[in-house]
Short mmCIF file of C-alpha atoms in Angstrom, two decimals:
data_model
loop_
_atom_site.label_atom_id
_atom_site.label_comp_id
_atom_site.label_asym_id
_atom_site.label_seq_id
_atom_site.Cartn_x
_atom_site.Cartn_y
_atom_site.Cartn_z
CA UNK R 1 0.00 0.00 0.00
CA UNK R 2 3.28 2.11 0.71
CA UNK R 3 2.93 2.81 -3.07
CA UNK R 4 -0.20 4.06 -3.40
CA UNK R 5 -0.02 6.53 -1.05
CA UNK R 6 3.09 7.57 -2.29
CA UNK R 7 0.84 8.14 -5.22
CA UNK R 8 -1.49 10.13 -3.24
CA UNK R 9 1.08 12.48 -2.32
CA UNK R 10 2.80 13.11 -5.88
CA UNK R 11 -1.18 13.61 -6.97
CA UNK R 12 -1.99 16.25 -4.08
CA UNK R 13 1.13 18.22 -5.26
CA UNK R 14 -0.30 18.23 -8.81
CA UNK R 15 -3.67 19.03 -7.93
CA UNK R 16 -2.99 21.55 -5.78
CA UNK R 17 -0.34 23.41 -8.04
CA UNK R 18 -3.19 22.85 -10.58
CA UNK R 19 -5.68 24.66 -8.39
CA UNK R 20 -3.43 27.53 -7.43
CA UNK R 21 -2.93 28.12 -11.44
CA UNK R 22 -6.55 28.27 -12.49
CA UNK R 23 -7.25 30.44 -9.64
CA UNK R 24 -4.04 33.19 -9.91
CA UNK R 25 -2.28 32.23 -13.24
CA UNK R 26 0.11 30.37 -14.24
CA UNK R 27 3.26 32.23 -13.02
CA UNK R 28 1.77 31.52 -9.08
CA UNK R 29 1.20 27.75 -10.06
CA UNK R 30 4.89 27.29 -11.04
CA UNK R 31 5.93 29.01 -7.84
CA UNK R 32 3.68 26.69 -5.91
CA UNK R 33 5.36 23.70 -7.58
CA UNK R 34 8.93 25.04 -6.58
CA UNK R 35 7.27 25.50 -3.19
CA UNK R 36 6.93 22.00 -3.39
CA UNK R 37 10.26 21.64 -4.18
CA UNK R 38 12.04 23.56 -1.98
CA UNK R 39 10.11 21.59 1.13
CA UNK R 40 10.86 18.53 -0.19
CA UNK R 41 14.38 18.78 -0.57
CA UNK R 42 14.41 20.96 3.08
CA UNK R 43 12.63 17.98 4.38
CA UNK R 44 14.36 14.88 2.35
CA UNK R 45 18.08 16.62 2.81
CA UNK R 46 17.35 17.96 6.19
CA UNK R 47 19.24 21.01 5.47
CA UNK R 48 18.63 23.60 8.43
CA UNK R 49 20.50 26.29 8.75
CA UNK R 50 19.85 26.32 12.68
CA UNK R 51 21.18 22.82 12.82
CA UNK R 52 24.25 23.25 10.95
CA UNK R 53 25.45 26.69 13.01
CA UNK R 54 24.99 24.83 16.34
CA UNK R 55 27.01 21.99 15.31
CA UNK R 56 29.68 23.93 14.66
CA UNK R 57 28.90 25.84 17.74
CA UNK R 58 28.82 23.04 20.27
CA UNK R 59 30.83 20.57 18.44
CA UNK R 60 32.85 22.08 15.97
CA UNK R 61 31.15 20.31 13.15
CA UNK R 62 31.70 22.12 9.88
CA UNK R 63 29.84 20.41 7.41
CA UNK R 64 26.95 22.41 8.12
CA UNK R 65 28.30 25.53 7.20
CA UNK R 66 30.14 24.29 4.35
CA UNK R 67 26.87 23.33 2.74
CA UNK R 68 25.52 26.11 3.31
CA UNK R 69 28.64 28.02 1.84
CA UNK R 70 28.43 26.09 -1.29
CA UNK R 71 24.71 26.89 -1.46
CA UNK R 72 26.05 30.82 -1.58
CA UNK R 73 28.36 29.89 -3.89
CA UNK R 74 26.30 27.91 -6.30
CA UNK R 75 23.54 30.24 -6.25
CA UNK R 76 25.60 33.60 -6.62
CA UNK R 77 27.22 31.82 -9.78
CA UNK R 78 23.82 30.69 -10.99
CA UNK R 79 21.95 33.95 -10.79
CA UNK R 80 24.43 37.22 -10.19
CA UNK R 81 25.01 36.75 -14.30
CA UNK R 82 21.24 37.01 -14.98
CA UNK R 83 20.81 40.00 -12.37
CA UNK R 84 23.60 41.66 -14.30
CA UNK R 85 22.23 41.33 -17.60
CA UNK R 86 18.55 41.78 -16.98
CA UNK R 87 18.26 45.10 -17.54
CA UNK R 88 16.45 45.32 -14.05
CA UNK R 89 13.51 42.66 -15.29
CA UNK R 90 15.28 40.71 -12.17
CA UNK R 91 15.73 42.50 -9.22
CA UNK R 92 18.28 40.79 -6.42
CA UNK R 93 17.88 40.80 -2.31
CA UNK R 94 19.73 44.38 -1.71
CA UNK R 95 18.91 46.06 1.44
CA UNK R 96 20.75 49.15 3.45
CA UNK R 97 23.44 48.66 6.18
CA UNK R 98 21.00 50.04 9.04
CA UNK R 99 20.92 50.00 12.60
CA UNK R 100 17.57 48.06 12.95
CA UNK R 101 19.91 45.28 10.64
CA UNK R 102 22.56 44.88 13.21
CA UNK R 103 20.20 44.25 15.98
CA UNK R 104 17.58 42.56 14.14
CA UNK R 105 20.20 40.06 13.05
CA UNK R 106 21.71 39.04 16.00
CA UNK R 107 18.36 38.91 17.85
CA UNK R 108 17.39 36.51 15.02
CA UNK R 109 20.18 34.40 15.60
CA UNK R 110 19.46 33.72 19.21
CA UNK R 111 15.82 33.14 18.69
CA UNK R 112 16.47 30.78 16.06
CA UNK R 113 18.35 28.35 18.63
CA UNK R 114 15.73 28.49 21.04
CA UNK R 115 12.50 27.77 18.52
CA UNK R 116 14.82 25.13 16.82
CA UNK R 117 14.54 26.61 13.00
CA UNK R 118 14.89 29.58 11.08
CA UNK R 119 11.89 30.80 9.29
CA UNK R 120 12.33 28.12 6.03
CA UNK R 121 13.21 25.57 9.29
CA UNK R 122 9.94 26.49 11.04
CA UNK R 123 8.06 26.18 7.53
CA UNK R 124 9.36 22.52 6.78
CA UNK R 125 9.61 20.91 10.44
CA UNK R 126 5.62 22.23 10.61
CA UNK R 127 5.00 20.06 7.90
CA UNK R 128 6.73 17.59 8.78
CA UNK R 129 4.64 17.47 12.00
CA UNK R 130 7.36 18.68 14.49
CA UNK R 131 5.45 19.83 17.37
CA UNK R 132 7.60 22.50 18.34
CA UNK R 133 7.52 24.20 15.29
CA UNK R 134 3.91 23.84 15.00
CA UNK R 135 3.73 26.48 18.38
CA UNK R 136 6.18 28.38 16.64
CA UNK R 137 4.62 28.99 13.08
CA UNK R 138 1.82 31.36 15.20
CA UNK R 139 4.08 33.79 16.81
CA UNK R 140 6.37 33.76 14.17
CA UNK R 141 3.46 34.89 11.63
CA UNK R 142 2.45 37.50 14.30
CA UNK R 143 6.00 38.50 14.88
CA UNK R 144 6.97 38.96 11.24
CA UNK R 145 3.44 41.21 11.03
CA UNK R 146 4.05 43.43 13.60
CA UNK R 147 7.64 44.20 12.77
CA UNK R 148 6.89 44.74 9.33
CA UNK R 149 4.37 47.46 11.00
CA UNK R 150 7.29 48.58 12.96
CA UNK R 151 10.14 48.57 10.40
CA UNK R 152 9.88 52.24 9.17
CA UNK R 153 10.66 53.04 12.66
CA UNK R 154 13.45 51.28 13.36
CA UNK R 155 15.08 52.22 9.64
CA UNK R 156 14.33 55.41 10.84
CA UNK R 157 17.17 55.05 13.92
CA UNK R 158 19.55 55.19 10.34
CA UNK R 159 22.63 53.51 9.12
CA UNK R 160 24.81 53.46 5.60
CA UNK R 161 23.20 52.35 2.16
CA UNK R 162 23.29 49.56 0.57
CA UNK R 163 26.56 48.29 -1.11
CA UNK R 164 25.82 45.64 -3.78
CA UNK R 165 29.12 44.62 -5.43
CA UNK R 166 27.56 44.11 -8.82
CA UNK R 167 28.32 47.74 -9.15
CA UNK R 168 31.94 46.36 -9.88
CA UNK R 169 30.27 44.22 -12.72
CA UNK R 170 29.24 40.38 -11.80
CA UNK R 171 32.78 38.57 -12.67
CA UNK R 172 34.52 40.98 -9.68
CA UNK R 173 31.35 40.12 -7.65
CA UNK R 174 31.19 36.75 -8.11
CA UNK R 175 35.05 36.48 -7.36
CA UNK R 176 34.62 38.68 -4.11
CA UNK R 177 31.47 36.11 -2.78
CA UNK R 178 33.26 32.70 -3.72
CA UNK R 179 36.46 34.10 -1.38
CA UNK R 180 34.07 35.53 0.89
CA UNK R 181 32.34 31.98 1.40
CA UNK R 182 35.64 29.93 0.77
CA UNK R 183 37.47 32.35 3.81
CA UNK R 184 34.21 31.01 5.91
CA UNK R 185 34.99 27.60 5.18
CA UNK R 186 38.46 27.38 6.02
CA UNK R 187 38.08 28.92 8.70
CA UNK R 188 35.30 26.68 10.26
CA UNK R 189 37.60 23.94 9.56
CA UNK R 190 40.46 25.17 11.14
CA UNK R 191 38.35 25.65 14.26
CA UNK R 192 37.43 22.24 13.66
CA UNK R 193 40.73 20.74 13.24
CA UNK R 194 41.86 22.85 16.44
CA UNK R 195 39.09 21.65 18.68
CA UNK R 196 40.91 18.05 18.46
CA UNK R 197 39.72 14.87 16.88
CA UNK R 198 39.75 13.62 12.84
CA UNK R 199 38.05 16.62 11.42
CA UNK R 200 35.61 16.02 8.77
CA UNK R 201 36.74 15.90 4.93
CA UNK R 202 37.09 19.45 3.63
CA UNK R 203 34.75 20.82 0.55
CA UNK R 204 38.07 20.43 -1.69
CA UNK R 205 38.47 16.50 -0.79
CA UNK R 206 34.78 15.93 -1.46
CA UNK R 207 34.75 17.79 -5.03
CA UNK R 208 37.63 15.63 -6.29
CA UNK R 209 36.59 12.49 -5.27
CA UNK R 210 33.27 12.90 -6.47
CA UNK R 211 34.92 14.24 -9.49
CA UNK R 212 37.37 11.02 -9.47
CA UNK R 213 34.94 8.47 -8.27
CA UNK R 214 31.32 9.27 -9.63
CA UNK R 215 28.49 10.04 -6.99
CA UNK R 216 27.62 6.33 -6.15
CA UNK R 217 31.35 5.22 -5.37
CA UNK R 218 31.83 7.68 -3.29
CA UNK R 219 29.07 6.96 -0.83
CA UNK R 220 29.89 2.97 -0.37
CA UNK R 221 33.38 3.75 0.33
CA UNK R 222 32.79 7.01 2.57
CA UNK R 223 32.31 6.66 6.48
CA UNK R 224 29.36 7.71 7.93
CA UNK R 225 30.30 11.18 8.55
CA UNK R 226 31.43 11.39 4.91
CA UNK R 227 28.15 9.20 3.26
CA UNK R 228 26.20 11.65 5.13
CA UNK R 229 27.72 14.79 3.96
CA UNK R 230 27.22 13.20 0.29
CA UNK R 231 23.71 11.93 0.32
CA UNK R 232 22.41 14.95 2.88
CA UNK R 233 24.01 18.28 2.91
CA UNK R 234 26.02 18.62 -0.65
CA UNK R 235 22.71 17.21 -2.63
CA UNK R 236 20.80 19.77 -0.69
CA UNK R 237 23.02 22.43 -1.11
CA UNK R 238 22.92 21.79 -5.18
CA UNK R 239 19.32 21.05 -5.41
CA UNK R 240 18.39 24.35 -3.58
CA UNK R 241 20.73 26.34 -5.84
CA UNK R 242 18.92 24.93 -8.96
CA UNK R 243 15.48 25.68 -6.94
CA UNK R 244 16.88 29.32 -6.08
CA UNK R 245 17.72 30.08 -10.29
CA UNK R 246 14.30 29.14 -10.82
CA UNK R 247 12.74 31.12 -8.44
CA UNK R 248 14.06 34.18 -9.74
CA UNK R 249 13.31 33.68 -13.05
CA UNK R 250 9.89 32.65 -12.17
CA UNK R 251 8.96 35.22 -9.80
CA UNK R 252 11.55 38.15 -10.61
CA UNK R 253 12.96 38.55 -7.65
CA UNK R 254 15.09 35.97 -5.18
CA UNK R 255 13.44 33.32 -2.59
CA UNK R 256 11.43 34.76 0.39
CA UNK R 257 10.09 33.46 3.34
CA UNK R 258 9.28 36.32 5.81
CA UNK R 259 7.32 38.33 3.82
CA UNK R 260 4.39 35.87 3.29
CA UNK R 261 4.38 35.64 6.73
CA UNK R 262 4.00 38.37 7.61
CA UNK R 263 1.01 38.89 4.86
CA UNK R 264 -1.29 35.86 6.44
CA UNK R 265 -0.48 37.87 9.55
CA UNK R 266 -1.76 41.01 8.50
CA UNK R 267 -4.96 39.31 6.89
CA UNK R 268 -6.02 37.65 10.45
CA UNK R 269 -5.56 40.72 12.12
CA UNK R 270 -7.43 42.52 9.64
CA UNK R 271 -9.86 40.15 9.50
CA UNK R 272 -10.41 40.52 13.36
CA UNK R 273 -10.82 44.24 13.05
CA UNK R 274 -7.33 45.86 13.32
CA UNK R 275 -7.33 48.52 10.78
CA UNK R 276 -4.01 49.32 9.49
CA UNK R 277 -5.26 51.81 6.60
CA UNK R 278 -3.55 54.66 8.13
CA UNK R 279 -0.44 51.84 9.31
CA UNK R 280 3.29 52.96 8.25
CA UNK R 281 4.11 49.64 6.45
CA UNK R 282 1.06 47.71 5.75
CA UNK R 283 -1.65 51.24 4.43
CA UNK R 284 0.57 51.89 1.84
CA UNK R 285 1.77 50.62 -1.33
CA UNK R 286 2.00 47.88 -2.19
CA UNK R 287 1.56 46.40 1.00
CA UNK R 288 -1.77 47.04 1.51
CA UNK R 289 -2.90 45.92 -2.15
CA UNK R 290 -1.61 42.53 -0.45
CA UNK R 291 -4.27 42.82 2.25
CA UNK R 292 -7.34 43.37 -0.46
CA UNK R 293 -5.91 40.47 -2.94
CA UNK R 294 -6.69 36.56 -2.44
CA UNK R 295 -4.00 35.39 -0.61
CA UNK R 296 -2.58 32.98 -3.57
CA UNK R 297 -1.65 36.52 -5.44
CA UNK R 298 1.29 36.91 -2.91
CA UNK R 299 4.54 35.86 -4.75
CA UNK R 300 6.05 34.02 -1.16
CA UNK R 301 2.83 33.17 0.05
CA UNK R 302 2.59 30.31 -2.16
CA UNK R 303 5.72 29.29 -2.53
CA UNK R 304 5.26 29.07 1.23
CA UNK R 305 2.28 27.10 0.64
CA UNK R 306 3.87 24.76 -1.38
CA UNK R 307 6.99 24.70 0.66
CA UNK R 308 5.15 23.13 3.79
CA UNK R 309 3.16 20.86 1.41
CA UNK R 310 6.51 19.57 -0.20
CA UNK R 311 7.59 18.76 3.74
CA UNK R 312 4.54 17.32 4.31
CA UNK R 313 4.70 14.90 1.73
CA UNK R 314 8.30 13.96 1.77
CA UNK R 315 8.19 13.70 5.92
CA UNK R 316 5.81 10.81 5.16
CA UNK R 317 7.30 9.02 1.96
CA UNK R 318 8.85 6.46 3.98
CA UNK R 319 5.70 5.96 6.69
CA UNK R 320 4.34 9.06 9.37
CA UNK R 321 6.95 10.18 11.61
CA UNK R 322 7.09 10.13 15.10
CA UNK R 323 8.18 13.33 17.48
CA UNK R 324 8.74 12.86 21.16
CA UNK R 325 6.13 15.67 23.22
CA UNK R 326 8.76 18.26 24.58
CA UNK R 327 8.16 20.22 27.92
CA UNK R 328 5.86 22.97 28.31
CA UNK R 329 8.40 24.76 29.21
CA UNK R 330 10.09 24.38 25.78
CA UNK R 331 6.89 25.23 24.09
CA UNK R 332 6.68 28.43 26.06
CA UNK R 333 10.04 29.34 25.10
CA UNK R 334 9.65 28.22 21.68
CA UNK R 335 6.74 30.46 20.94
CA UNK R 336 8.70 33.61 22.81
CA UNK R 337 11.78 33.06 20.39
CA UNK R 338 8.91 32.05 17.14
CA UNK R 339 7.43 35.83 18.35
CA UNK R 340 11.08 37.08 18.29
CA UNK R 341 12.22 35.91 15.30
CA UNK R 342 9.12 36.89 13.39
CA UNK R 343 9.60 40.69 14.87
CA UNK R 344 13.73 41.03 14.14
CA UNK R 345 13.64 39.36 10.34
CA UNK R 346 11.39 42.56 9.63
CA UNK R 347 13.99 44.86 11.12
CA UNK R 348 16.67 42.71 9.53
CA UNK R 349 15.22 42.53 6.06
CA UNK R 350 14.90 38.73 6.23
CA UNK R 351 15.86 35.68 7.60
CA UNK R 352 17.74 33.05 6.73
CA UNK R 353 16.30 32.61 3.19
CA UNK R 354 15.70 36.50 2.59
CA UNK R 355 18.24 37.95 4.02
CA UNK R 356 21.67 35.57 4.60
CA UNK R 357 21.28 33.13 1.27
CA UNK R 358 19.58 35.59 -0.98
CA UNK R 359 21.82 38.91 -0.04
CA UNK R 360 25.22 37.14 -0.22
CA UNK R 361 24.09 35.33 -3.48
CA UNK R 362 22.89 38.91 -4.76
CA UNK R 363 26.06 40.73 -3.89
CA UNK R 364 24.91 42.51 -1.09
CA UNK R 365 27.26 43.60 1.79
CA UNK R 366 23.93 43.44 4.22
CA UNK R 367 23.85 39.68 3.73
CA UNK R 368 27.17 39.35 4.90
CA UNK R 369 26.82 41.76 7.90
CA UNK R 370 23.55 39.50 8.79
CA UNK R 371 25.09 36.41 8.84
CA UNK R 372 28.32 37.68 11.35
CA UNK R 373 25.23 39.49 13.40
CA UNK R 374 23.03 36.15 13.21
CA UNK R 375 25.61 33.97 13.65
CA UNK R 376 26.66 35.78 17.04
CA UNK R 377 23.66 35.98 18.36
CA UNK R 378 23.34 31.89 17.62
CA UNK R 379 25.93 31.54 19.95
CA UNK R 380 24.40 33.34 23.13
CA UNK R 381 21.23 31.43 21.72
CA UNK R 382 22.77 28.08 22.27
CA UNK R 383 23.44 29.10 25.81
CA UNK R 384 19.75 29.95 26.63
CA UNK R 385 19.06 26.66 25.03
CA UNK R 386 21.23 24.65 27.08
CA UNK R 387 19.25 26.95 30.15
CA UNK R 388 15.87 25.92 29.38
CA UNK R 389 16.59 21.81 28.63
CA UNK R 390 16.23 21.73 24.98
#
């Protein structure tokens, strides 16, 4: 029977991205379907950014971060040409160097420890039936609506503007991003090879022996550290890259998770009787054409849509999973940090999706000043964690 509901699962996904085309066209049922993708491979690779910074927090564990520096790299190379030549039909993640970016990123990078996921990690593990994330998918929606209702305040506080390296032409910016994320490797394994023990194989070693051995030979005579890094994080890290290209060309502009968030946010509150008409982010163009349009109109709203659907379905390829109940005192702190994280993406001009992956892989200094922000924060985030048994 395994097969045939396999078979119900590949037909929702159809029917559904179906749906979403007769009712908003067929640009919005393409995006659904890389929704689908994008959750799938999240799910099937799982390839969380959370995860992979507190590894190589708490154990020195690189191969994380290398994936997700290959991810950069592969995407940048990908789509910075396109951006380039598009004669601004493409538009890239590009966002100022503000004060409200700073502390919205590190306050990000905390939360994110405690509610166990970014915002793509909250999407995919709430599919996937994670209970914690499921308390966190709430606040975060909240979150990400008020701060977007907040955010001309805190750019406001000011800052520098925006410094997107494709002014140098993409070649130079291209070059600049593949030694930014190559400096970020080696040096995550030289703090792995200094914290003691057989470090794992670097990016370099991988590459050739793929190269050398073809895909399949490489993962019956790799270790399990190595056989995971081949089937799990370096699949993931290509298949998302493919997923990002397609995005952009799709949809125009680079993969978002915050925004749409923050939409369905702004829709239940509305629908409850908050007016934000005369509201600084969401009463004015085009924000609040958002709030009057059916909610499949929304560019990341359905990719989100189809993001949680593509968890949903590869989480149970293989049979339902099975979570363990946490504490109530994790929930509680879950949904604080889901509430958080929601609030400082909108100060920080995205998460890890919006801001991190798609402002490094569109040139943009603020992606790079959000990850060193984020990634601080992550550590005094893996202390509170420790604090509160998770």
């Amino acid at each position: 029977m395994r097969w045939f509901f396999r078979f119900l699962l590949v037909f929702g996904a159809l029917a559904g991205v179906l749906a979403v085309t007769l009712a908003a066209g067929l640009r919005q049922g393409l995006l659904a379907l890389l929704g689908v993708g994008f959750g799938a491979v999240l799910q099937g690779a799982r390839f969380g950014f959370t995860t992979g910074w507190r590894d190589m927090i708490e154990r020195r564990d690189p191969q994380g971060l290398w994936a997700q520096m290959l991810l950069m790299v592969l995407a940048a190379a990908l789509t910075l040409p396109l951006l380039a030549g598009s004669g601004g039909e493409l538009v890239g993640a590009v966002a100022p160097l503000t004060i409200s970016l700073v502390l919205g990123a590190f306050l990000f990078g905390a939360a994110m420890q405690l509610a166990d996921g970014c915002g793509s990690g909250t999407l995919y593990k709430a599919g996937g039936g994670s209970p914690l994330s499921l308390v966190v998918l709430p606040t975060f929606t909240f979150g990400s609506f008020l701060g977007a209702s907040h955010q001309p305040a805190w750019i406001g506080l000011g800052g520098l503007p925006a410094v997107n390296l494709l002014a140098f032409g993409w070649p130079t910016a291209l070059a600049l991003t593949v030694a930014g994320c190559g400096l970020v490797a080696w040096l995550a394994g030289r703090a792995a090879r200094r914290a003691g023990g057989d470090a794992p194989p670097s990016p370099q070693a991988i590459a050739e022996r793929l190269v050398r051995t073809g895909t399949a030979s490489f993962v019956a005579a790799a270790g399990p550290a190595q056989s995971r890094w081949a089937t799990r994080w370096w699949l993931g890290a290509l298949l998302l890259a493919v997923l990002y290209l397609a995005h952009l060309v799709v949809a125009g502009q680079p993969w978002g998770i915050v925004y749409g968030m923050g939409v369905w946010g702004a829709k239940a509150v509305s629908t409850l009787g908050w007016d934000l008409s005369g509201d600084a982010f969401w009463g004015v163009a085009p924000h609040a054409q958002r709030l009057v349009e059916p909610i499949l109109a929304d560019v990341t709203s359905v990719t989100n849509i189809g993001l949680i659907y593509g968890a949903i379905a590869a989480s149970r390829w293989n049979g339902a999973p099975k979570f363990s109940a946490p504490s109530g005192r994790r929930l509680a702190a879950a949904a604080v940090a889901g509430l958080v994280m929601g609030y400082s993406a909108r100060m920080a001009f995205g998460c890890n999706v919006g801001a991190y992956l798609g402002g490094i892989a569109s040139a943009s200094l603020h992606g790079w000043v959000w990850f060193a922000l984020a990634f601080a924060g992550s550590i005094l985030g893996v202390r509170i964690r420790r604090r509160v048994g998770a």
